[in-house]
Short mmCIF file of C-alpha atoms in Angstrom, two decimals:
data_model
loop_
_atom_site.label_atom_id
_atom_site.label_comp_id
_atom_site.label_asym_id
_atom_site.label_seq_id
_atom_site.Cartn_x
_atom_site.Cartn_y
_atom_site.Cartn_z
CA MET A 1 6.00 -15.10 -14.22
CA LYS A 2 2.81 -14.99 -16.23
CA SER A 3 0.38 -12.35 -15.00
CA SER A 4 -2.92 -13.48 -13.51
CA LEU A 5 -5.35 -12.56 -10.76
CA PRO A 6 -5.02 -14.33 -7.39
CA PRO A 7 -7.86 -16.69 -6.41
CA GLY A 8 -10.74 -15.46 -4.30
CA PRO A 9 -14.33 -16.30 -3.40
CA ARG A 10 -16.16 -18.25 -6.11
CA LEU A 11 -19.59 -16.81 -5.42
CA PRO A 12 -21.36 -14.92 -8.22
CA GLY A 13 -20.21 -11.32 -8.51
CA PHE A 14 -23.50 -9.81 -7.38
CA ILE A 15 -23.43 -11.94 -4.20
CA GLN A 16 -19.81 -10.97 -3.46
CA THR A 17 -20.77 -7.33 -3.94
CA SER A 18 -23.83 -7.63 -1.68
CA LEU A 19 -21.86 -9.37 1.06
CA TYR A 20 -19.07 -6.81 0.91
CA MET A 21 -21.44 -3.84 0.96
CA SER A 22 -23.43 -5.24 3.89
CA ARG A 23 -20.54 -6.26 6.19
CA PRO A 24 -17.21 -5.34 4.61
CA LEU A 25 -14.88 -6.08 7.50
CA HIS A 26 -16.56 -9.39 8.37
CA PHE A 27 -16.30 -10.76 4.84
CA LEU A 28 -12.82 -9.37 4.18
CA LYS A 29 -11.64 -11.23 7.29
CA ARG A 30 -13.36 -14.41 6.14
CA TRP A 31 -11.95 -14.24 2.61
CA SER A 32 -8.48 -13.47 3.94
CA GLN A 33 -8.65 -16.53 6.21
CA GLN A 34 -9.75 -18.67 3.28
CA HIS A 35 -7.39 -17.34 0.59
CA GLY A 36 -4.40 -15.88 2.41
CA ASP A 37 -2.50 -12.62 2.05
CA THR A 38 -3.77 -11.85 -1.46
CA PHE A 39 -7.21 -12.51 -2.93
CA THR A 40 -9.52 -11.23 -5.65
CA VAL A 41 -13.10 -10.03 -5.12
CA HIS A 42 -15.41 -9.37 -8.07
CA MET A 43 -17.58 -6.27 -7.71
CA THR A 44 -20.53 -6.15 -10.07
CA GLY A 45 -20.30 -3.03 -12.22
CA SER A 46 -16.75 -2.25 -11.14
CA GLY A 47 -14.72 -5.35 -12.01
CA ASP A 48 -12.08 -7.29 -10.11
CA PHE A 49 -10.38 -5.93 -6.98
CA VAL A 50 -7.17 -7.54 -5.71
CA PHE A 51 -6.78 -7.17 -1.93
CA ILE A 52 -3.34 -7.37 -0.34
CA THR A 53 -2.46 -7.54 3.37
CA SER A 54 1.23 -8.44 3.78
CA PRO A 55 3.71 -5.66 4.69
CA GLU A 56 6.05 -6.88 1.95
CA ASP A 57 3.44 -6.48 -0.79
CA ILE A 58 2.30 -3.15 0.65
CA ARG A 59 5.92 -1.98 0.61
CA ARG A 60 6.17 -2.94 -3.07
CA VAL A 61 3.09 -0.91 -3.87
CA PHE A 62 4.07 2.16 -1.84
CA THR A 63 7.61 2.27 -3.25
CA ALA A 64 6.66 1.53 -6.87
CA SER A 65 7.43 3.98 -9.66
CA ILE A 66 4.80 6.64 -10.30
CA ASP A 67 4.68 5.36 -13.89
CA VAL A 68 3.58 1.90 -12.75
CA ILE A 69 1.13 2.49 -9.89
CA TYR A 70 -1.53 5.20 -10.10
CA ALA A 71 -3.82 6.38 -7.32
CA GLY A 72 -5.51 9.52 -8.59
CA GLU A 73 -7.66 7.68 -11.11
CA SER A 74 -9.02 5.38 -8.42
CA ASN A 75 -10.05 8.43 -6.36
CA SER A 76 -12.09 9.87 -9.21
CA LEU A 77 -15.38 9.45 -7.34
CA VAL A 78 -14.47 12.49 -5.18
CA ARG A 79 -13.38 14.62 -8.15
CA PRO A 80 -16.72 16.44 -8.58
CA PHE A 81 -16.46 17.77 -5.03
CA VAL A 82 -12.72 18.31 -4.47
CA GLY A 83 -11.96 19.54 -8.00
CA ASP A 84 -9.69 18.61 -10.91
CA SER A 85 -6.53 20.06 -9.34
CA SER A 86 -6.96 18.32 -5.98
CA VAL A 87 -3.87 16.41 -4.89
CA VAL A 88 -5.96 13.27 -4.29
CA VAL A 89 -7.02 12.94 -7.95
CA LEU A 90 -3.68 13.82 -9.54
CA ASP A 91 -1.02 11.32 -10.60
CA GLY A 92 2.58 11.37 -11.71
CA GLU A 93 4.51 14.63 -11.86
CA ALA A 94 1.35 16.71 -11.37
CA HIS A 95 0.75 14.99 -8.04
CA ILE A 96 4.35 15.47 -6.92
CA ARG A 97 4.23 19.17 -7.86
CA SER A 98 0.99 19.77 -5.95
CA ARG A 99 2.04 17.77 -2.90
CA ARG A 100 5.39 19.56 -2.70
CA GLN A 101 3.60 22.89 -2.46
CA LEU A 102 1.11 21.78 0.19
CA LEU A 103 3.48 19.87 2.46
CA PRO A 104 5.45 22.66 4.26
CA PRO A 105 2.56 23.90 6.46
CA PHE A 106 2.20 20.35 7.83
CA GLN A 107 5.81 19.75 8.81
CA ASN A 108 6.27 18.63 12.43
CA GLU A 109 8.07 21.79 13.47
CA ARG A 110 4.99 23.89 12.68
CA MET A 111 2.64 21.93 14.90
CA GLN A 112 3.29 24.00 18.02
CA THR A 113 1.80 26.97 16.18
CA TYR A 114 -1.59 25.26 16.31
CA ALA A 115 -1.42 23.94 19.89
CA THR A 116 -3.12 26.77 21.78
CA ILE A 117 -6.07 26.92 19.38
CA MET A 118 -6.49 23.15 19.67
CA ARG A 119 -6.58 23.30 23.46
CA ASP A 120 -8.90 26.31 23.63
CA VAL A 121 -11.40 24.91 21.13
CA ALA A 122 -11.50 21.58 23.00
CA ASP A 123 -11.99 23.38 26.34
CA ALA A 124 -14.79 25.56 24.95
CA SER A 125 -16.55 22.55 23.43
CA LEU A 126 -16.28 20.56 26.64
CA ASP A 127 -17.91 23.40 28.58
CA ARG A 128 -21.03 22.90 26.42
CA TRP A 129 -21.32 19.12 26.80
CA PRO A 130 -24.42 17.99 28.74
CA VAL A 131 -23.86 16.44 32.16
CA GLY A 132 -25.63 13.29 33.28
CA ARG A 133 -27.36 12.27 30.04
CA PRO A 134 -26.15 10.24 27.02
CA PHE A 135 -24.93 11.95 23.86
CA PRO A 136 -22.99 10.72 20.80
CA LEU A 137 -19.33 11.53 21.37
CA LEU A 138 -18.68 11.54 17.60
CA SER A 139 -20.90 14.62 17.15
CA LYS A 140 -18.85 16.60 19.69
CA MET A 141 -15.53 15.47 18.24
CA THR A 142 -16.78 16.39 14.77
CA GLU A 143 -17.58 19.93 15.91
CA ILE A 144 -14.12 20.25 17.46
CA ALA A 145 -12.32 18.84 14.41
CA MET A 146 -14.19 21.05 11.94
CA GLU A 147 -13.62 24.23 13.94
CA LEU A 148 -9.93 23.41 14.26
CA MET A 149 -9.66 22.93 10.52
CA LEU A 150 -11.38 26.25 9.84
CA ARG A 151 -9.20 28.12 12.32
CA ASN A 152 -5.87 26.47 11.52
CA ILE A 153 -6.31 25.78 7.80
CA PHE A 154 -8.45 28.76 6.72
CA GLY A 155 -7.21 31.10 9.44
CA LEU A 156 -10.75 32.14 10.39
CA GLU A 157 -11.22 34.04 13.64
CA ASP A 158 -14.67 35.65 13.53
CA PRO A 159 -17.13 33.25 15.27
CA ARG A 160 -19.92 34.21 12.85
CA GLU A 161 -17.78 33.44 9.81
CA ILE A 162 -16.68 30.16 11.38
CA ALA A 163 -20.32 29.25 12.00
CA THR A 164 -21.24 30.05 8.38
CA PHE A 165 -18.42 27.93 6.94
CA LEU A 166 -19.13 25.16 9.43
CA GLU A 167 -22.78 24.95 8.38
CA ARG A 168 -22.00 25.06 4.65
CA PHE A 169 -19.21 22.51 4.80
CA THR A 170 -21.12 19.99 6.88
CA SER A 171 -24.27 20.38 4.77
CA VAL A 172 -22.45 19.88 1.48
CA LEU A 173 -20.30 17.00 2.74
CA ASP A 174 -23.32 15.13 4.10
CA GLU A 175 -25.09 15.49 0.75
CA ALA A 176 -21.96 14.82 -1.30
CA THR A 177 -21.48 11.41 0.28
CA SER A 178 -25.04 10.21 -0.22
CA PRO A 179 -25.31 6.80 -1.99
CA MET A 180 -26.89 8.36 -5.11
CA ARG A 181 -24.10 10.88 -5.54
CA VAL A 182 -21.37 8.32 -4.87
CA MET A 183 -22.86 5.94 -7.45
CA ALA A 184 -23.06 8.79 -9.98
CA SER A 185 -19.39 9.59 -9.35
CA PHE A 186 -18.47 5.93 -9.88
CA ALA A 187 -20.13 6.25 -13.28
CA GLY A 188 -18.08 9.36 -14.06
CA LEU A 189 -20.96 11.80 -13.72
CA ASP A 190 -20.71 15.21 -12.07
CA LEU A 191 -24.21 15.85 -10.76
CA TYR A 192 -23.25 19.34 -9.56
CA LYS A 193 -22.89 20.36 -13.21
CA LEU A 194 -25.51 18.07 -14.72
CA LEU A 195 -28.20 19.02 -12.17
CA PRO A 196 -27.34 22.56 -11.02
CA PHE A 197 -30.86 23.11 -9.67
CA LEU A 198 -30.46 20.46 -6.94
CA HIS A 199 -30.26 21.74 -3.37
CA VAL A 200 -26.79 20.25 -2.87
CA SER A 201 -25.55 21.85 -6.10
CA LYS A 202 -26.69 25.25 -4.82
CA LEU A 203 -25.03 24.57 -1.46
CA LYS A 204 -21.77 23.72 -3.18
CA ARG A 205 -21.87 26.94 -5.22
CA GLN A 206 -22.47 28.94 -2.02
CA LEU A 207 -19.53 27.20 -0.37
CA ASP A 208 -17.27 27.79 -3.37
CA ASP A 209 -18.30 31.47 -3.50
CA SER A 210 -17.41 31.84 0.19
CA ILE A 211 -14.01 30.24 -0.36
CA TYR A 212 -13.19 32.42 -3.40
CA GLU A 213 -14.28 35.51 -1.47
CA LEU A 214 -11.97 34.53 1.39
CA ILE A 215 -9.06 33.95 -1.00
CA ALA A 216 -9.61 37.35 -2.63
CA ARG A 217 -9.79 39.05 0.76
CA ARG A 218 -6.58 37.42 1.93
CA ARG A 219 -4.74 38.22 -1.31
CA ALA A 220 -5.68 41.89 -0.95
CA ALA A 221 -4.72 42.17 2.72
CA PRO A 222 -1.27 43.46 3.75
CA ARG A 223 1.18 40.72 4.64
CA ASP A 224 0.97 39.83 8.32
CA PRO A 225 4.07 37.91 9.53
CA THR A 226 2.21 36.74 12.65
CA ARG A 227 -0.29 34.70 10.64
CA GLN A 228 0.72 31.03 10.45
CA ASP A 229 -2.46 29.39 9.19
CA VAL A 230 -2.18 27.02 6.24
CA LEU A 231 -3.94 29.34 3.76
CA THR A 232 -1.45 32.14 4.51
CA LEU A 233 1.53 29.83 4.05
CA ILE A 234 0.19 28.45 0.77
CA LEU A 235 -0.57 31.94 -0.54
CA GLU A 236 3.08 32.84 0.05
CA SER A 237 4.47 29.73 -1.65
CA LYS A 238 5.39 29.41 -5.32
CA HIS A 239 5.55 26.63 -7.85
CA GLU A 240 9.03 25.69 -9.07
CA ASP A 241 8.49 27.94 -12.08
CA GLY A 242 7.89 30.89 -9.74
CA GLN A 243 4.15 31.02 -10.31
CA ALA A 244 1.73 31.31 -7.39
CA MET A 245 -1.20 28.94 -7.09
CA THR A 246 -4.30 29.99 -8.99
CA ASP A 247 -7.56 30.67 -7.16
CA ARG A 248 -8.93 27.39 -8.49
CA GLU A 249 -5.89 25.44 -7.24
CA LEU A 250 -6.25 27.12 -3.85
CA ARG A 251 -9.95 26.35 -3.66
CA ASP A 252 -9.37 22.68 -4.53
CA ALA A 253 -6.52 22.42 -2.01
CA LEU A 254 -8.56 23.95 0.82
CA VAL A 255 -11.63 21.80 0.15
CA THR A 256 -9.45 18.68 -0.03
CA LEU A 257 -7.71 19.43 3.25
CA ILE A 258 -11.02 20.01 5.04
CA ALA A 259 -12.84 17.06 3.48
CA ALA A 260 -9.97 14.64 4.10
CA GLY A 261 -9.11 15.88 7.56
CA TYR A 262 -12.05 16.78 9.72
CA GLU A 263 -14.09 13.58 9.73
CA THR A 264 -11.12 11.23 9.93
CA SER A 265 -9.75 13.13 12.94
CA ALA A 266 -13.17 13.16 14.61
CA ILE A 267 -13.60 9.41 14.15
CA GLY A 268 -10.05 8.74 15.32
CA MET A 269 -10.52 10.78 18.50
CA THR A 270 -13.90 9.19 19.20
CA PHE A 271 -12.60 5.65 18.87
CA ALA A 272 -9.55 6.44 21.03
CA VAL A 273 -11.78 7.67 23.87
CA GLU A 274 -14.18 4.75 23.39
CA ARG A 275 -11.33 2.21 23.55
CA LEU A 276 -9.98 3.80 26.74
CA LEU A 277 -13.43 3.88 28.37
CA ALA A 278 -13.87 0.21 27.48
CA GLU A 279 -10.51 -0.60 29.12
CA PRO A 280 -10.47 1.20 32.50
CA TRP A 281 -6.96 -0.02 33.32
CA ALA A 282 -5.62 1.79 30.24
CA LEU A 283 -7.61 4.93 31.03
CA ALA A 284 -6.15 4.90 34.55
CA LYS A 285 -2.64 4.85 33.05
CA VAL A 286 -3.51 7.87 30.89
CA HIS A 287 -4.83 9.77 33.91
CA GLU A 288 -1.72 8.90 35.94
CA GLU A 289 0.46 10.24 33.14
CA LEU A 290 -1.57 13.43 32.75
CA ASP A 291 -1.35 14.09 36.48
CA ARG A 292 2.38 13.44 36.55
CA VAL A 293 3.27 15.52 33.48
CA LEU A 294 0.84 18.42 33.90
CA GLY A 295 0.39 18.76 37.64
CA GLN A 296 -1.76 21.88 38.10
CA GLU A 297 -0.58 23.56 34.90
CA THR A 298 -2.55 24.36 31.79
CA ILE A 299 -1.46 22.04 29.00
CA VAL A 300 0.82 23.62 26.38
CA ALA A 301 2.77 22.30 23.41
CA GLU A 302 5.87 21.56 25.47
CA HIS A 303 3.96 18.95 27.51
CA LEU A 304 3.00 16.72 24.59
CA PRO A 305 6.30 14.84 24.03
CA ALA A 306 6.11 13.58 27.62
CA LEU A 307 2.62 12.09 27.12
CA GLU A 308 4.03 8.82 25.84
CA TYR A 309 1.30 6.49 27.06
CA LEU A 310 -1.45 8.67 25.61
CA ASP A 311 0.41 8.71 22.29
CA ALA A 312 0.75 4.90 22.38
CA ALA A 313 -2.96 4.52 23.22
CA ILE A 314 -3.91 6.67 20.22
CA LYS A 315 -1.67 4.62 17.92
CA GLU A 316 -3.11 1.37 19.26
CA SER A 317 -6.64 2.67 18.74
CA LEU A 318 -5.75 3.65 15.16
CA ARG A 319 -4.45 0.12 14.63
CA LEU A 320 -7.71 -1.47 15.78
CA ARG A 321 -9.91 1.26 14.28
CA PRO A 322 -8.01 2.67 11.28
CA LEU A 323 -9.29 5.98 9.89
CA VAL A 324 -9.57 4.63 6.34
CA PRO A 325 -9.65 0.81 6.22
CA LEU A 326 -8.75 0.46 2.54
CA ILE A 327 -6.91 2.45 -0.11
CA SER A 328 -6.83 1.86 -3.84
CA ARG A 329 -4.25 1.86 -6.60
CA ARG A 330 -4.30 0.90 -10.28
CA THR A 331 -1.48 -0.86 -12.10
CA LYS A 332 -0.38 0.72 -15.39
CA ALA A 333 1.86 -2.22 -16.31
CA PRO A 334 2.27 -5.83 -15.14
CA PHE A 335 3.14 -5.59 -11.45
CA GLU A 336 4.96 -8.14 -9.29
CA LEU A 337 3.79 -8.95 -5.81
CA SER A 338 5.62 -11.47 -3.65
CA ARG A 339 3.62 -14.44 -5.04
CA HIS A 340 1.70 -13.09 -8.01
CA THR A 341 2.25 -10.97 -11.09
CA LEU A 342 -0.79 -8.81 -11.76
CA PRO A 343 -1.79 -7.71 -15.24
CA ALA A 344 -1.91 -4.06 -16.22
CA GLU A 345 -5.07 -2.15 -15.32
CA THR A 346 -5.64 -4.16 -12.15
CA MET A 347 -7.42 -2.41 -9.30
CA LEU A 348 -5.19 -3.08 -6.28
CA ILE A 349 -6.48 -2.62 -2.71
CA PRO A 350 -4.03 -2.52 0.22
CA ALA A 351 -6.39 -3.72 2.97
CA LEU A 352 -4.88 -1.76 5.83
CA VAL A 353 -7.52 -2.91 8.30
CA LEU A 354 -6.54 -6.55 7.69
CA THR A 355 -2.82 -5.81 7.96
CA HIS A 356 -3.47 -4.30 11.38
CA LEU A 357 -5.07 -7.56 12.51
CA ARG A 358 -2.32 -9.94 11.41
CA GLU A 359 -1.27 -12.32 14.19
CA ASP A 360 2.33 -12.39 12.95
CA LEU A 361 2.59 -8.62 13.36
CA TYR A 362 0.43 -8.06 16.43
CA PRO A 363 0.02 -11.09 18.74
CA ASP A 364 -3.55 -11.38 20.01
CA PRO A 365 -4.44 -8.69 17.45
CA GLU A 366 -8.00 -8.01 18.63
CA ARG A 367 -6.75 -6.99 22.10
CA PHE A 368 -6.27 -3.29 22.93
CA ASP A 369 -2.70 -2.95 24.21
CA PRO A 370 -0.99 0.47 24.00
CA ALA A 371 2.28 -1.11 25.21
CA ARG A 372 2.80 -2.31 21.62
CA PHE A 373 3.77 1.26 20.72
CA LEU A 374 5.74 2.32 23.81
CA GLY A 375 9.36 3.17 23.05
CA THR A 376 9.15 2.02 19.45
CA LYS A 377 8.50 3.58 16.06
CA PRO A 378 5.67 1.95 14.09
CA ASP A 379 6.64 -0.03 11.00
CA PRO A 380 5.48 2.16 8.06
CA TYR A 381 4.29 -0.93 6.17
CA ALA A 382 2.53 -2.59 9.12
CA TRP A 383 0.87 0.44 10.81
CA LEU A 384 -1.01 2.34 8.14
CA PRO A 385 -3.90 4.49 9.41
CA PHE A 386 -2.69 7.36 7.18
CA GLY A 387 -1.71 5.29 4.15
CA GLY A 388 1.91 5.32 3.14
CA GLY A 389 4.60 6.03 0.61
CA ALA A 390 4.54 9.12 -1.58
CA ARG A 391 0.78 9.46 -1.04
CA ARG A 392 0.69 9.20 2.73
CA CYS A 393 -1.83 11.64 4.20
CA LEU A 394 -0.47 15.18 4.08
CA GLY A 395 -2.07 15.95 7.41
CA MET A 396 -0.71 13.00 9.39
CA ALA A 397 1.45 15.13 11.69
CA PHE A 398 -1.41 17.61 12.16
CA ALA A 399 -3.91 14.84 12.93
CA MET A 400 -1.67 13.09 15.46
CA TYR A 401 -0.86 16.38 17.15
CA GLU A 402 -4.54 17.33 17.22
CA MET A 403 -5.55 14.00 18.73
CA ARG A 404 -2.94 14.25 21.49
CA MET A 405 -3.81 17.85 22.40
CA VAL A 406 -7.59 17.45 22.24
CA LEU A 407 -7.68 14.13 24.10
CA ALA A 408 -5.27 15.35 26.78
CA THR A 409 -7.51 18.39 27.29
CA VAL A 410 -10.77 16.42 27.35
CA LEU A 411 -9.62 13.44 29.42
CA ARG A 412 -8.02 15.68 32.02
CA ARG A 413 -11.25 17.57 32.70
CA ALA A 414 -14.05 15.13 31.81
CA SER A 415 -15.19 12.14 33.82
CA LEU A 416 -16.78 10.02 31.08
CA GLU A 417 -18.33 6.59 30.84
CA LEU A 418 -19.87 4.58 28.02
CA ALA A 419 -23.64 5.03 27.94
CA SER A 420 -24.34 1.35 27.32
CA ASN A 421 -22.88 -2.10 27.90
CA ARG A 422 -23.41 -2.86 24.23
CA PRO A 423 -20.11 -2.90 22.31
CA VAL A 424 -19.46 0.04 20.00
CA ARG A 425 -19.08 -1.50 16.54
CA MET A 426 -17.43 -0.24 13.38
CA VAL A 427 -20.09 0.65 10.79
CA ASN A 428 -19.93 1.98 7.25
CA ARG A 429 -19.73 5.75 6.93
CA HIS A 430 -18.88 6.90 3.43
CA ILE A 431 -15.43 5.38 2.71
CA MET A 432 -14.64 5.03 6.42
CA LEU A 433 -15.65 2.87 9.35
CA ALA A 434 -17.23 4.93 12.12
CA PRO A 435 -18.48 4.06 15.63
CA SER A 436 -22.01 2.74 15.80
CA ASP A 437 -24.55 5.27 17.08
CA GLY A 438 -21.74 7.82 17.31
CA ALA A 439 -20.30 6.09 20.41
CA PRO A 440 -22.82 7.23 23.08
CA VAL A 441 -21.20 8.39 26.34
CA VAL A 442 -22.24 10.11 29.56
CA LEU A 443 -20.35 13.03 31.07
CA LYS A 444 -20.55 12.29 34.80
CA ALA A 445 -18.65 15.39 35.92
CA ARG A 446 -16.69 18.25 34.40
CA ARG A 447 -13.70 19.69 36.21
CA PRO A 448 -12.87 23.40 35.81
CA LYS A 449 -10.07 24.51 33.53
CA PRO A 450 -6.68 24.82 35.27
CA GLN A 451 -5.95 28.47 36.01
CA THR A 452 -2.21 28.22 36.59
CA LYS A 453 -0.26 30.65 34.44
CA ASN A 454 2.19 29.16 32.01
CA SER A 455 4.88 30.40 29.72
CA ALA A 456 4.08 32.65 26.77
CA ALA A 457 3.30 29.52 24.76
CA ALA A 458 0.01 29.23 26.67
#
């Protein structure tokens, strides 16, 4: 089959770009309805983007040879911040080598190690939430998610050091994702190096210095077998040639894990609570399950497998409000989809957010229905909030575990309601879709923490 680009909207490129940038989900839905599973959008200054939505085509992309489909190049806009050795900007064997070294700390069997910290941080945060007046839930979930990353990934324990890292990370990340910096990255420019006198460039250097100082301190410390944080486990791992990771590789890995993990988890938890508050019948089912499984006990890791409805509600929320709505790949050779053969050097966009709204996969797809995920394992090519294939999010198990533990802790103690009758919309936030106005809620009442003693796992 001769290679060619699928049809798409015929509007001038600058109009397509303006429409997409203003209301991406609205126009992607419209173009998908008009052109089907596969369509091409022309972005002024960036070229043609081929969007795909069918599970079959997504499977072809995710299972393709690493010599045919590249992803690292298409993530180059984050390279100035995450670094040249970050797993998200590597391709081929280099990507496999880096991913293999980072994966062990995120295996499912290690999740229980992080459970108590997750519960305690959520409890402590909830104790500070204001009662009786509106506040953006996203801001509270962001604080929880960032502290959990710093404790479980970096292994930080001193509250002052956590506060310092928290301030530096959030300041740099907010600046790093500004439109000017993103546009510069699209053009292949590293403004941190080109304009070292900028405030954000100084902030990044301070952050990097703090990370290198932490790495040096942990390398010099005696081995502590009780430490199970991700940094400790990575420090103890070796490449296949027996070499340990360099300081630069460690720095890039740590920054990548934080940058990719904290905001996505915060948005995912916020939308899950918002969806439950908007559907009181579903929230009632969650509360019934929490009461049945936990009774008067403090929640511990052993309780989580029994929270099946909460898990299904989180998965259904991630279907309707995926953490990252689109991912990108580039073809290095002609590539066959089910109905088209794309030429080499095509920018290919699995539109996960559209796949999640397909009527043939999810009847009445706009409806929130956790029962879709009860007693069944999600199709890895139809449920894609963490991407898929060899580049599926390293932290998927961590994120799902975190969401279950934090939401079980919060929903058990907090009586919440939405602060307004206005629907919470998905709005652009960097490369993600976040809740409008941070999903304002009101904490009507806060129940005390259960005091029942548990097993040593508590």
